[in-house]
Each structure stands twice: as C-alpha cells, then as structure tokens.
Tab-separated table of C-alpha atoms in Angstrom:
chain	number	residue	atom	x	y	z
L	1004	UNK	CA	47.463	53.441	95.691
L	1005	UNK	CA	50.365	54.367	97.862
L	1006	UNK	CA	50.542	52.353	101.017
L	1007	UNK	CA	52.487	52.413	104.429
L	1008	UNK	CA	53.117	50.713	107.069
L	1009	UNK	CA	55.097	51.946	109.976
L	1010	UNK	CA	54.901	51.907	114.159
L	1011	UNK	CA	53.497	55.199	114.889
L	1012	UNK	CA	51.713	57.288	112.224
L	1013	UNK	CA	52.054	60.752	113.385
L	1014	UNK	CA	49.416	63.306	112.053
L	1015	UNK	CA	51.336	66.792	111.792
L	1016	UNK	CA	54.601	67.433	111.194
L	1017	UNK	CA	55.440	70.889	113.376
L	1018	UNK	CA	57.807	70.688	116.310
L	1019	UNK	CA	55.833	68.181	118.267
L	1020	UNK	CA	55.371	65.538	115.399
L	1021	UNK	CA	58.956	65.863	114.508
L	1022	UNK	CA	59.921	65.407	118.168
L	1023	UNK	CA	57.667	62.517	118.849
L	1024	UNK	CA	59.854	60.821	116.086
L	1025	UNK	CA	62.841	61.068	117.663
L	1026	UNK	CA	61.650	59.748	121.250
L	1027	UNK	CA	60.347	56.797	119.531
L	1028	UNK	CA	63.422	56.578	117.550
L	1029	UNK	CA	64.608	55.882	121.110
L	1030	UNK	CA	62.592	52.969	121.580
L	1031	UNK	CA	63.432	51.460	118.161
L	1032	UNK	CA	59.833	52.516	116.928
L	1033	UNK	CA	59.592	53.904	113.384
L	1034	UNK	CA	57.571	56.697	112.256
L	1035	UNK	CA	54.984	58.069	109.212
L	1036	UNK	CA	54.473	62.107	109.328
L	1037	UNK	CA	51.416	63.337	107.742
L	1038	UNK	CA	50.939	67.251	107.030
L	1039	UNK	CA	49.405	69.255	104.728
L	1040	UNK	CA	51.258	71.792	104.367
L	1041	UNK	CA	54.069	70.516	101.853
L	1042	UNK	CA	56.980	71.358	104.407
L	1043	UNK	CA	57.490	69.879	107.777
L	1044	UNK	CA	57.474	72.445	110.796
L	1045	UNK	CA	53.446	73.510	110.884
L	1046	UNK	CA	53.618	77.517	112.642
L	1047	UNK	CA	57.060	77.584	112.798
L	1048	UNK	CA	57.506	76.953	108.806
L	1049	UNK	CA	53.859	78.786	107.888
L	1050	UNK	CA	53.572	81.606	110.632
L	1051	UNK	CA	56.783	82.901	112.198
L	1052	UNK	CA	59.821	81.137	110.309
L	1053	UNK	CA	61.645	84.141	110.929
L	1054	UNK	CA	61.057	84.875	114.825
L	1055	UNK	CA	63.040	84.217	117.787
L	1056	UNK	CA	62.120	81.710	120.142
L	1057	UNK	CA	63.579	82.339	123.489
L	1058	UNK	CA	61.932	79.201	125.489
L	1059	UNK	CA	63.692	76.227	124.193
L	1060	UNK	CA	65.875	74.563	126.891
L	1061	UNK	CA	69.383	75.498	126.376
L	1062	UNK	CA	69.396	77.420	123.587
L	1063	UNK	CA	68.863	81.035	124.898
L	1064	UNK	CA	67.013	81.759	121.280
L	1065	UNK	CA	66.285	80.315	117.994
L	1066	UNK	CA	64.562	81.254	115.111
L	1067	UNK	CA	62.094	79.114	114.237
L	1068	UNK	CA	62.896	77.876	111.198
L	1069	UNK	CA	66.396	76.923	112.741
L	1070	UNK	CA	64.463	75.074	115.184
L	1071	UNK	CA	62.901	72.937	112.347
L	1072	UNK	CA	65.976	72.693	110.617
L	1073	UNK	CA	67.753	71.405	113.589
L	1074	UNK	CA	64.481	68.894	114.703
L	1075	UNK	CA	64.919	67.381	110.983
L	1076	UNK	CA	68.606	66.491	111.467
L	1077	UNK	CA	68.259	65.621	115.186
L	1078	UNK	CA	65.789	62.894	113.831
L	1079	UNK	CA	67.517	62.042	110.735
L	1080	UNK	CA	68.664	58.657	112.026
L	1081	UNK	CA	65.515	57.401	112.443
L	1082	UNK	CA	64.781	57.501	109.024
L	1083	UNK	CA	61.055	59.147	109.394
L	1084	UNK	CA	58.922	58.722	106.438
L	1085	UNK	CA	56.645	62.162	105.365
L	1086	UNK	CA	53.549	62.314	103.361
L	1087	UNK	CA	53.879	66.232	102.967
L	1088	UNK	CA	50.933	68.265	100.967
L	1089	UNK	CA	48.059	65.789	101.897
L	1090	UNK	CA	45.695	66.105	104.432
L	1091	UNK	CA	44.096	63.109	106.796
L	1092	UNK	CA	40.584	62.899	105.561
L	1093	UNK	CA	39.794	59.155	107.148
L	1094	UNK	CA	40.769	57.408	110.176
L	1095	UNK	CA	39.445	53.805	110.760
L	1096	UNK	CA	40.206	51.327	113.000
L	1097	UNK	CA	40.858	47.382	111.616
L	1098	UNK	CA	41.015	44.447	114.064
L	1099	UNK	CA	45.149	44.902	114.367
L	1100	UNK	CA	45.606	48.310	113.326
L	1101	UNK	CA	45.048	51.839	112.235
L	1102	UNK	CA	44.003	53.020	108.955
L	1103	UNK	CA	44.702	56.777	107.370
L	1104	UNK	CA	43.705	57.889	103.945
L	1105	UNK	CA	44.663	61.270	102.584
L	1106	UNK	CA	42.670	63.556	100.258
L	1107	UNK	CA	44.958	62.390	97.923
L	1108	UNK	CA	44.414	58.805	98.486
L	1109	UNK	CA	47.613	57.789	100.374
L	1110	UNK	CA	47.247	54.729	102.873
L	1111	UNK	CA	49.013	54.346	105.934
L	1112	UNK	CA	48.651	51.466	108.268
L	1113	UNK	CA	49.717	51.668	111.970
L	1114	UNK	CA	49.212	49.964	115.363
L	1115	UNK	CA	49.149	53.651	116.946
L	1116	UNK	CA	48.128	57.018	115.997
L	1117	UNK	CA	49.868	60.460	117.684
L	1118	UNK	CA	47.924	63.628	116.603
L	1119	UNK	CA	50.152	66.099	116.691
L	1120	UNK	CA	48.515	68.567	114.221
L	1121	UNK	CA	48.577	72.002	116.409
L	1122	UNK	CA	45.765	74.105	115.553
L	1123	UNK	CA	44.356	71.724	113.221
L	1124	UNK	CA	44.746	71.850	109.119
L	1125	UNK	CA	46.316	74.585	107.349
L	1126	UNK	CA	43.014	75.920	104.840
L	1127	UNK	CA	43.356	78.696	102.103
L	1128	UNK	CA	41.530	82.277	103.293
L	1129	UNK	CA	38.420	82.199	100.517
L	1130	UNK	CA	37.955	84.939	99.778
L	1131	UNK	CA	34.005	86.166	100.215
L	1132	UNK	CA	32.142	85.571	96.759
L	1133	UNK	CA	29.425	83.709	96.354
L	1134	UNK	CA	29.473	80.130	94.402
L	1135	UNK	CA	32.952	80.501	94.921
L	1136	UNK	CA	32.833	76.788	96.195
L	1137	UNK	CA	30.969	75.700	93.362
L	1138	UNK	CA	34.241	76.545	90.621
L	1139	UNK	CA	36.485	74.998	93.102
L	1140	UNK	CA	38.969	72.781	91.354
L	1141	UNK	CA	36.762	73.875	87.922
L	1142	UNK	CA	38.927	76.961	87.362
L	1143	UNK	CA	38.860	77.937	90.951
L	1144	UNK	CA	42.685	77.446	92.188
L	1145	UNK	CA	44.455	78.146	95.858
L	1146	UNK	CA	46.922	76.351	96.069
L	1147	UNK	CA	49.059	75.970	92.754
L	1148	UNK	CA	50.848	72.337	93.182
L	1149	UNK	CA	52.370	72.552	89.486
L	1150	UNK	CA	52.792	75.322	87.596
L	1151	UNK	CA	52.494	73.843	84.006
L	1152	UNK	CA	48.715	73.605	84.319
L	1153	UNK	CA	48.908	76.800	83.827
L	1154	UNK	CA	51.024	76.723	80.627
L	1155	UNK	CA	49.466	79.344	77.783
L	1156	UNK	CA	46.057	80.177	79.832
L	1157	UNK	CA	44.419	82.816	80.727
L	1158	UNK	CA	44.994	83.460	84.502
L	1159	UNK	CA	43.243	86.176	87.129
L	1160	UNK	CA	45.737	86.103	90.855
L	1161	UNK	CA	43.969	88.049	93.168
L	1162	UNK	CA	45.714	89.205	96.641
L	1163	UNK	CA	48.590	91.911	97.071
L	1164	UNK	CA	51.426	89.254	100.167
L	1165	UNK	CA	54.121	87.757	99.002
L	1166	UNK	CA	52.446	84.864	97.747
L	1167	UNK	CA	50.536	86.711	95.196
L	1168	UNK	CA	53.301	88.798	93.871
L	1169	UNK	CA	55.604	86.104	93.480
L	1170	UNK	CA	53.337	83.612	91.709
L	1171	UNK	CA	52.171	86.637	89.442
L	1172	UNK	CA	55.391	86.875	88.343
L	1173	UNK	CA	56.755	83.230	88.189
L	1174	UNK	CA	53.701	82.483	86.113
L	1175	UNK	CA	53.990	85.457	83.662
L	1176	UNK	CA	56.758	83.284	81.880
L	1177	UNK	CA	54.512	80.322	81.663
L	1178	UNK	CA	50.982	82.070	81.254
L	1179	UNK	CA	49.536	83.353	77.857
L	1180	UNK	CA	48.048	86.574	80.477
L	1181	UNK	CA	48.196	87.312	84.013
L	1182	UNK	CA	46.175	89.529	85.724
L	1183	UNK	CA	46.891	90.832	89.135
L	1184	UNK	CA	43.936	91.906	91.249
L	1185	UNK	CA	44.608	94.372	94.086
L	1186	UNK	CA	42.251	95.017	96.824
L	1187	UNK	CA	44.405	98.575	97.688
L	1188	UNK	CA	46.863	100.652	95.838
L	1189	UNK	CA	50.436	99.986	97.800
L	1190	UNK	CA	51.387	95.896	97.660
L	1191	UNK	CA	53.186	94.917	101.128
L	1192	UNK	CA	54.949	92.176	99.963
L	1193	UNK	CA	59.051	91.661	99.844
L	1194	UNK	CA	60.274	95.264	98.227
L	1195	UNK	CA	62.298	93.214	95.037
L	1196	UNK	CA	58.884	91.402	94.537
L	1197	UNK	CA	57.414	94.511	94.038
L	1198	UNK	CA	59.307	96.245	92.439
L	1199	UNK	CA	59.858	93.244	89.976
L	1200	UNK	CA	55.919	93.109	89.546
L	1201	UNK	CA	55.677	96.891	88.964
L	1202	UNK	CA	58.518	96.389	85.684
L	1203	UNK	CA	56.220	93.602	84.364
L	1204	UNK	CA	53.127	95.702	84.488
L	1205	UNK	CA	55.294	98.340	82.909
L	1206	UNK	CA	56.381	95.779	80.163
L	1207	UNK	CA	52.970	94.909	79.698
L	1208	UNK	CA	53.488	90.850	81.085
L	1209	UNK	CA	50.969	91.363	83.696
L	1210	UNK	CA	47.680	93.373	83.771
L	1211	UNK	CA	47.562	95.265	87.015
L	1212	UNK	CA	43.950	96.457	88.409
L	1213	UNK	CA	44.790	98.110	92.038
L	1214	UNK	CA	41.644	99.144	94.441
L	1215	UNK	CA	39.183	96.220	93.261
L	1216	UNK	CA	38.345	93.078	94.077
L	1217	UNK	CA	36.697	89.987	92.005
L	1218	UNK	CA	33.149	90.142	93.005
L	1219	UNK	CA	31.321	87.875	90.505
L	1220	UNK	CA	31.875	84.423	89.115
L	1221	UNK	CA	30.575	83.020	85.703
L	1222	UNK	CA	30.914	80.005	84.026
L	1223	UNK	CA	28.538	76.846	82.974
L	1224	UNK	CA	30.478	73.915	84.239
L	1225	UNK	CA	34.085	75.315	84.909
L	1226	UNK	CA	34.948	79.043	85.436
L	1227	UNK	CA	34.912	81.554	82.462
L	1228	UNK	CA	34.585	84.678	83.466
L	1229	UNK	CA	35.316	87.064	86.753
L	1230	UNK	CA	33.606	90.571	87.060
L	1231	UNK	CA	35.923	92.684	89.407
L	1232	UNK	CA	34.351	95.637	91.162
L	1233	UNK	CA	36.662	98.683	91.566
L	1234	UNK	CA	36.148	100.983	94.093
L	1235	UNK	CA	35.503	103.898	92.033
L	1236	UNK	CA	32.433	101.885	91.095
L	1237	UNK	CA	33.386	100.611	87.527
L	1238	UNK	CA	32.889	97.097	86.573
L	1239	UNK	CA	35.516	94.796	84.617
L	1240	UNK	CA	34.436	91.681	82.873
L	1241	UNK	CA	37.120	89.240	82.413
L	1242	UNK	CA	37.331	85.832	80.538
L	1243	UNK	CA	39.710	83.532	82.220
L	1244	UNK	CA	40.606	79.566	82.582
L	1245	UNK	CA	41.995	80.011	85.913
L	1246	UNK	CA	41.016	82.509	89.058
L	1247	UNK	CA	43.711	82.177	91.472
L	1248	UNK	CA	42.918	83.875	95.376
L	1249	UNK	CA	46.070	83.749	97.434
L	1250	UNK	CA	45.505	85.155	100.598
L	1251	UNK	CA	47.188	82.875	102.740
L	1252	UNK	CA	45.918	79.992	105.404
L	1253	UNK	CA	44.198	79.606	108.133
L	1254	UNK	CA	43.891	77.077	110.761
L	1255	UNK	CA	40.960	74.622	110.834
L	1256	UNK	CA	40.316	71.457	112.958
L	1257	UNK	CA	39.010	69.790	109.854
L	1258	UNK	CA	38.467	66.478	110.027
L	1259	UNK	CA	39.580	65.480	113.118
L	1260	UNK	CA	36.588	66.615	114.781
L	1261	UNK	CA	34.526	63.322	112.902
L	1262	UNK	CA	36.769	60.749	114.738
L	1263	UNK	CA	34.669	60.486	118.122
L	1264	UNK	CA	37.277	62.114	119.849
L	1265	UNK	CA	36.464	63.431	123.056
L	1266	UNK	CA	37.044	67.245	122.434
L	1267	UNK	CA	36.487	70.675	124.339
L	1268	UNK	CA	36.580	73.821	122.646
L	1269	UNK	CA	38.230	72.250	119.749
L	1270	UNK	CA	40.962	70.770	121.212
L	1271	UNK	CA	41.403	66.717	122.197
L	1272	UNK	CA	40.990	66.322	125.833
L	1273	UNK	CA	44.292	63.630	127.003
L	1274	UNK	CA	45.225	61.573	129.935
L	1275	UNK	CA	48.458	63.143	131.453
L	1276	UNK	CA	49.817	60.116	131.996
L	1277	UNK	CA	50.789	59.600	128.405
L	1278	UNK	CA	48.561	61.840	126.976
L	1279	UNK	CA	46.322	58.891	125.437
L	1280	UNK	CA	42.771	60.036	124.002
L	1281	UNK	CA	39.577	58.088	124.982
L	1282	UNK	CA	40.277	55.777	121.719
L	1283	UNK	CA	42.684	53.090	122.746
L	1284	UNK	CA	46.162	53.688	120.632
L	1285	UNK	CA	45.368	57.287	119.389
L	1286	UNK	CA	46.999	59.566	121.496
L	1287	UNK	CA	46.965	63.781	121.136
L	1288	UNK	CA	50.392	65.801	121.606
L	1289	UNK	CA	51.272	69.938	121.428
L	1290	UNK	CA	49.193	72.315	120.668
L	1291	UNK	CA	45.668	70.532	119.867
L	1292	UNK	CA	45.428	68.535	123.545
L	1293	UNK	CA	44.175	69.829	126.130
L	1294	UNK	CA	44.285	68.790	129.839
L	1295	UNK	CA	43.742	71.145	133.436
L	1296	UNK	CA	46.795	73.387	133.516
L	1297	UNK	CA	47.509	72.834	129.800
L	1298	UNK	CA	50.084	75.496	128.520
L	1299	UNK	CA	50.478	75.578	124.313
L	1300	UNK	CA	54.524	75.730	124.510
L	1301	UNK	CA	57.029	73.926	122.254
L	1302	UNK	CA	58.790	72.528	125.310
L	1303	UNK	CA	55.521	71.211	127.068
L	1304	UNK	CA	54.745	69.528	123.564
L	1305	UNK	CA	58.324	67.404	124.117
L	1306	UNK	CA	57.641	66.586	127.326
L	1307	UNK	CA	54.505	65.404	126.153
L	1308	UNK	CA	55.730	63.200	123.341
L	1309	UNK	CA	58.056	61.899	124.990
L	1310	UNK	CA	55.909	59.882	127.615
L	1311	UNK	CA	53.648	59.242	124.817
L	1312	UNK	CA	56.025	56.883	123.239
L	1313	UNK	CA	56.450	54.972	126.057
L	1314	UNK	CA	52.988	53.865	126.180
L	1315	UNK	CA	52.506	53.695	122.435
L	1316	UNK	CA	55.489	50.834	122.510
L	1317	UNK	CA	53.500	48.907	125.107
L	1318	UNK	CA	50.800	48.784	122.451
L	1319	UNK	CA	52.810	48.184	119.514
L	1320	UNK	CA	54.719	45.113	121.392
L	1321	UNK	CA	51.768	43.486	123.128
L	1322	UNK	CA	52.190	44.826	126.439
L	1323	UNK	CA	56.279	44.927	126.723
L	1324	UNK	CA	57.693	47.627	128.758
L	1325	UNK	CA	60.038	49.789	127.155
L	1326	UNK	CA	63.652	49.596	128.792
L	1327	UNK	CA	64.614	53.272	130.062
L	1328	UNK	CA	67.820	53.741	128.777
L	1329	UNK	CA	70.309	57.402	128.700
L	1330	UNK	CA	70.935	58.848	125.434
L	1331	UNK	CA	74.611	59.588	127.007
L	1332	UNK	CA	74.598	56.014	127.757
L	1333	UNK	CA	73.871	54.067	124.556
L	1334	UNK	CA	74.175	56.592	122.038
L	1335	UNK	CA	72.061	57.111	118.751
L	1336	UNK	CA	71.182	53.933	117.353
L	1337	UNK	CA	69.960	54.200	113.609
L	1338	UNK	CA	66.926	52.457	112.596
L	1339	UNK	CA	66.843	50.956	109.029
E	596	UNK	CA	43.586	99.722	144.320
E	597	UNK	CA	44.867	99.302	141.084
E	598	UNK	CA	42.793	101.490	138.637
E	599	UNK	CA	40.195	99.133	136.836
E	600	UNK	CA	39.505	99.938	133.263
E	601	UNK	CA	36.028	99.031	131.475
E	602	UNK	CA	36.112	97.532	128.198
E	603	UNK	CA	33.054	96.796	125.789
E	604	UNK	CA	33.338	93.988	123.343
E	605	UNK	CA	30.548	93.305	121.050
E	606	UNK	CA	30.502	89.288	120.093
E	607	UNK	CA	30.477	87.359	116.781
E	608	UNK	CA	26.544	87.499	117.711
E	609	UNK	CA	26.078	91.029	118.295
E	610	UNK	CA	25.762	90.335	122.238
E	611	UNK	CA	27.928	93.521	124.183
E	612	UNK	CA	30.137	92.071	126.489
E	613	UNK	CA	31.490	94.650	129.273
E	614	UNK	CA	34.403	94.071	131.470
E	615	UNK	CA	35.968	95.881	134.503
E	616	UNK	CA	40.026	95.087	134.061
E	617	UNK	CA	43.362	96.107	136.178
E	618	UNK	CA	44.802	98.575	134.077
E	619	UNK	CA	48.322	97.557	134.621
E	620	UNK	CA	47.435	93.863	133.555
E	621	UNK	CA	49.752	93.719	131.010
E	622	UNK	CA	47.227	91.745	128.261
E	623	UNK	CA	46.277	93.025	124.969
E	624	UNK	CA	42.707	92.883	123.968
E	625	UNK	CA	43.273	90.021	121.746
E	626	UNK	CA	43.776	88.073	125.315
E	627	UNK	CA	41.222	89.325	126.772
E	628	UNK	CA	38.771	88.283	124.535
E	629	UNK	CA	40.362	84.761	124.706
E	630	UNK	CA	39.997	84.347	128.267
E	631	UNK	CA	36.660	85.834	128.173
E	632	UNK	CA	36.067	82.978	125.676
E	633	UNK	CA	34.454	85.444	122.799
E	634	UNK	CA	35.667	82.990	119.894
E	635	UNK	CA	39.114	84.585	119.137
E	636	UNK	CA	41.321	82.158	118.173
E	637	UNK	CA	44.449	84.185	118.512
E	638	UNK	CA	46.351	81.328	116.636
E	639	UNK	CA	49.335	83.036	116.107
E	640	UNK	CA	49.989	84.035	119.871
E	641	UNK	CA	50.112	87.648	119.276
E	642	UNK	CA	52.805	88.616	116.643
E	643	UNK	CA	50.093	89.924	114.110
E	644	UNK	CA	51.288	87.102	112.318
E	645	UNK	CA	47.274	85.255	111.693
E	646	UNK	CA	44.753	87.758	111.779
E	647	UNK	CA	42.288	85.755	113.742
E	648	UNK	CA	41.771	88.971	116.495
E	649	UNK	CA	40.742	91.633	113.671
E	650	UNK	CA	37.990	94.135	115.339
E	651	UNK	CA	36.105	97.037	114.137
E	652	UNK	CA	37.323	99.822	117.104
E	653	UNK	CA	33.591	101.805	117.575
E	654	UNK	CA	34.789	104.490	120.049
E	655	UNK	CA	36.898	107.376	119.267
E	656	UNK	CA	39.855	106.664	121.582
E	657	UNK	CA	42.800	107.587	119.677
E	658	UNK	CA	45.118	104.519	119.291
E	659	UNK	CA	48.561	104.132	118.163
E	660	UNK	CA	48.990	103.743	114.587
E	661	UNK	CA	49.182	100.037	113.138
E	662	UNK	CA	52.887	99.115	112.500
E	663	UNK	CA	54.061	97.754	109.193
E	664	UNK	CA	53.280	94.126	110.651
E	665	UNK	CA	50.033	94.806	111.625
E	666	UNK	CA	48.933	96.444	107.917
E	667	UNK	CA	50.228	93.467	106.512
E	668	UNK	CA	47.561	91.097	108.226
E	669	UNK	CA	45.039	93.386	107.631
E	670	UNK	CA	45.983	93.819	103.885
E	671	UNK	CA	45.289	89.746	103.647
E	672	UNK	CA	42.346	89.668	105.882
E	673	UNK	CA	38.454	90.099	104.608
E	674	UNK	CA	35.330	92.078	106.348
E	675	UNK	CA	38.541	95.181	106.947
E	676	UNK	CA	37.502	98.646	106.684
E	677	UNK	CA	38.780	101.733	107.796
E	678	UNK	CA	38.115	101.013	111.939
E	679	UNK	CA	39.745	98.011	111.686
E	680	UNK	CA	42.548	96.469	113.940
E	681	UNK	CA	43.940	93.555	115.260
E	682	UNK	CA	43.418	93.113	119.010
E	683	UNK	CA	46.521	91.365	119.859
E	684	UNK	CA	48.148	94.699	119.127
E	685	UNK	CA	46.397	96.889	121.418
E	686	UNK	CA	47.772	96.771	124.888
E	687	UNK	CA	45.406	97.347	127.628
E	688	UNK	CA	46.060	100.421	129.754
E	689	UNK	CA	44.285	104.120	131.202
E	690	UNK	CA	44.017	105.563	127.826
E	691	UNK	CA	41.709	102.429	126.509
E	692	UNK	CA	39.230	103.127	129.422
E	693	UNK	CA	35.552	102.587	128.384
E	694	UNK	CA	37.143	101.471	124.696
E	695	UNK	CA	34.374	100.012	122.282
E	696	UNK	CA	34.972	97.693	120.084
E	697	UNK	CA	33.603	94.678	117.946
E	698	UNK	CA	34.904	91.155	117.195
E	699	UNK	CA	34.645	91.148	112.982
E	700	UNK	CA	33.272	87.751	111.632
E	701	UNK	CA	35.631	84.352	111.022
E	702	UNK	CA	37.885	84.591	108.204
C-alpha cells in the first residue's frame, strides 16, 4: 500500500488546492494534493483550459491553463506531493490524525484536511443503456488509464468530441478492430482529428457506423456483444472485448457527502473566519463552501485559503500561532 | 416601468414554474433557473462548456441559431432532440416573452 504523511492533505487540486499549498508553504507546512482527474487544475484543466480569465488580481487576463501553469511553478518550492487519477473514497478520523484512502488504495495521513474539490468529483457521462453498470470494469471501459489492455482486441468507442476521435485513432495501431459509433453524421471534434479518422475508415483501420447509438449489452460474466440501433431502424450485432463510451465528465459531489459534513444544497457550509467545517481540522475552500454572501470566484477561493492555513497551523502545532510575516520581507523559503 | 417578461419553466418533476422578469435583466435562462433553484447546476458558469442547462424549448419563439460551441455540448449530451438547447445561451429579453420551455433530465 502506498502511504503518506504530510501537514495538510488537500482534496482537489484546481486553483484553490494549488493555492492553499503555497500559503501554507508560507507557514513552513507541507502539503498532499488529491484529484481525480490525472492533471492538477480541476475546471480550468477539464472545462475551459483555453479561456480568458479577466478577474485575477494584476494580471488583466489569463488563460486558464496559464493560470495553472503559473500556480504549479509559484508553488514549486514547497515541494507539494500529488496523488493525481484517484479519487477520495474514505475519510476517518484516528486519535492524532486524519486518514484518506483512494479508490485505488492510496493512504494519506494528516493532522488537517482542506477540501478544496470545486464542484465535487470529475465522473464519466454514462451513457443511457441499461445494465450498463453491471459490465463496468467487465468490458465496460471510460476512462482508458493504459492503452496496452487493449493490445489485439476487439474494441467498440462510442461518442463523436475529441476524446473519442483521438482514442479511435491512437488505438487503431494497438487494436486488432476498432469500431467508432456515431450518434450523428458530422463529428465536431479538432478538424485534423477528423479528418485523420475519416482516412482510417477509408483505409479500412476503423469501422465507422454514423447516426446510431449502442443500445443493448450482452455478455454472461464480462461483455461480449453490443447491438447498436441506427436510426434508419436497422440493428447491428457486434462481438467485442471492450465497449468504450467517451462522452466526457461531469461533476458529482461523490463521496464527500458521507463524511457528516454539514452541507446545503451540496455545498459544505464554513465558518468565515477560517473557513473551518463543523468537524474540527477539516476545513472547505473555493468553489464547494458555502457561507452568506458566498461568491464562486478564483480570487475569493485565495482569500479563502489563505486564512485557512493560519488556523490549520494552530492545529498542526498544538495551539502555536503562526508568525505573520511579508513575502517581500523574508522571501521564499523552500521546504525539503 | 421596465417591461416585465413571463417565462414558463417546466421542472425536473414536471411541475410549471412561471415567472414575471425585467426584460433588460441581463441573465440568460440558464441563471434564471439557478436562482429560481430548479436544479440546474450550471457548472460551467455559462460558456456552453458542461451541458448541465440543456432544455427542450416547447414554444415556437424563434431563437437564434446554436453557435458552433453550443452544438458541441449538445453533440456530447444525452435525452437531446431536435428542441433542444442549452439555457445558458439564451439571453433573456422582449422577444422571449411568454417563452416555454422544459428543464431535460440529469446527465
């Protein structure tokens, strides 16, 4: 089992998280990220990498991904440590400290807890078939974490974004077939991916079935075989070893809301004065607090960590004030 | 006065919501149903960028056509058909007046 121990595990890496890191940095504290999507900067990376952000003091506007680019190095000296691609699953408190398993079994110790996680836990879009929980992980793929499972089987990639076309092709050099399942007739995806996708199905490397969708889902044990409905009513049986929906994510509290949190309307409801939770040492920052005149802004979510660190060293040195110190003043010391 | 507007939203459980709105309130209809608390998450803060404000327009009021963006989304979503858009896109104003529309299930 993989096991941590640091200061402050911080549950979500987007802006917030990342910030927290380097306030408590600061104070000498070191920090664990958690996220589960496998790249830190939650919206900013998975929703609008590419759009300005105009509210960010002193820079007049910043694209979003620059913003995470420039929160990584900004924190760089405090060494953070990042469990990327695994989601929180259990939270329990010990007689000293804090204990977080992942779904994929990671441990991580700590004397405080910052939830930082925005609009809760990126989820794949399932698509609408019935069972389709049952073949999960048994043929039943939405994520694809290594390619080489893949290596000489039979796959069916249904969606028509980016991430469909792209793994449709990347996998037609390591599949024995691919077939791409199209709900319409146009793909909207990056023009090169299409286009690159449209000479594969012309080379014959992947099976292209536009206006359909996979309806049905067969198997004893693990998947076997798809049925896809077209629109013009025909029916396609398919065998397969892998049925791969890509159709993006969506947000989900997950399992944060089993952690006796005080919540309202599925967000954590926080003390302003360091936006502490009603359990003593977890503490809620950014998007997924809320509190009366609560605004969901980047900057707000600084502001936010940053008092949050002050009381979090309190806790993590038995009741020791942090000394307020100027960053102009003393500089960036590195933590080991 | 300013010159209210009346909007008709029908709920996740089929209950019909009407609303008397400023027409020059500069919101879209995804924040209206936010504020009105009709269980649209609009995650992604209106850039058609998550999908979670798709509805199923019910009136014949002629609206603008989707842009490039907004097809996208809807090309990823589930429960589309041919009525549907996402709310965060429509901007409320005179030519929405008496607008019916309804909020399409969770993704």
């Amino acid at each position: 089992m993989n096991v941590h121990t640091t200061d402050i595990a911080i549950i979500g890496a987007g802006p917030c998280g990342l910030f927290a890191v380097f306030e408590a940095g600061l104070l000498g504290l070191k920090c664990h990220l958690i996220d589960s999507l496998p790249l830190p900067g939650g919206q900013l990376t998975e929703i609008y990498p590419k759009k300005p952000i105009y509210d960010i003091p002193g820079l007049p506007s910043i694209l979003a991904s620059e913003l995470v680019s420039n929160l990584m190095k900004q924190i760089a000296p405090f060494k953070p440590e990042f469990t990327l691609g695994e989601t929180v699953v259990d939270l329990k408190r010990q007689t000293e400290e804090f204990e977080l398993v992942t779904n994929q079994g990671t441990l991580i110790r700590s004397k405080v807890i910052a939830i930082a996680a925005g609009l809760g836990n990126f989820e794949p879009r399932k698509p609408l078939i019935d069972d389709i929980t049952k073949f999960e992980n048994k043929g039943i793929d939405y994520i694809i974490p290594d390619p080489e499972k893949y290596r000489n089987k039979k796959l069916v990639i249904s969606g028509g974004g980016d991430s469909a076309l792209d793994w449709a092709i990347f996998l037609t050099d390591i599949a024995k077939s691919v077939s791409l399942i199209h709900r319409r007739t146009e793909f909207r995806g990056a023009p090169e991916s299409v286009n690159k996708v449209k000479q594969l199905v012309q080379s014959g490397k992947i099976e292209l079935i536009t206006n359909a969708e996979v309806k049905e889902l067969s198997g004893s044990t693990h998947l076997e075989s798809v049925k896809i409905h077209t629109d013009d009513g025909t029916v396609i049986e398919k065998a397969l070893d892998y049925f791969i929906p890509l159709f993006g994510l969506v947000p989900k509290l997950g399992p944060i809301a089993d952690w006796g949190l005080k919540l309202n309307k599925s967000a954590i409801e926080v003390n302003t004065f360091d936006y502490s939770t009603n359990i003593p040492g977890i503490f809620a920052i950014g998007d997924i607090n809320t509190y009366e005149g609560k605004l969901k802004l980047i900057l707000c979510g600084f502001h936010e960590a940053t008092l949050m660190v002050q009381s979090a060293y309190k806790i993590i040195h038995n009741g020791k004030d942090p000394s307020f110190k100027y960053t102009t003043v003393t500089g960036i010391k590195e933590l080991s | 006065m300013d010159k209210l507007i009346t909007l008709h939203i029908t709920d996740r459980n089929d209950v019909i919501h009407e609303f008397e709105i400023p027409a020059d309130c500069g919101f879209n209809l995804m924040e209206i149903c936010k504020s009105a608390e009709l269980g649209v998450m609009g995650t992604c803060g209106g850039l058609a960028l998550c999908g979670s404000c798709q509805v199923y327009i019910q009136s014949d009021h002629v609206l603008h056509l989707p842009s490039d963006e907004e097809l996208d989304m809807l090309d990823t979503l589930f429960h589309v058909n041919d009525t549907s858009r996402l709310a965060c896109q429509i901007k409320v104003n005179e030519s929405i007046d008496g607008i019916k529309f309804k909020i399409a299930p969770d993704q």
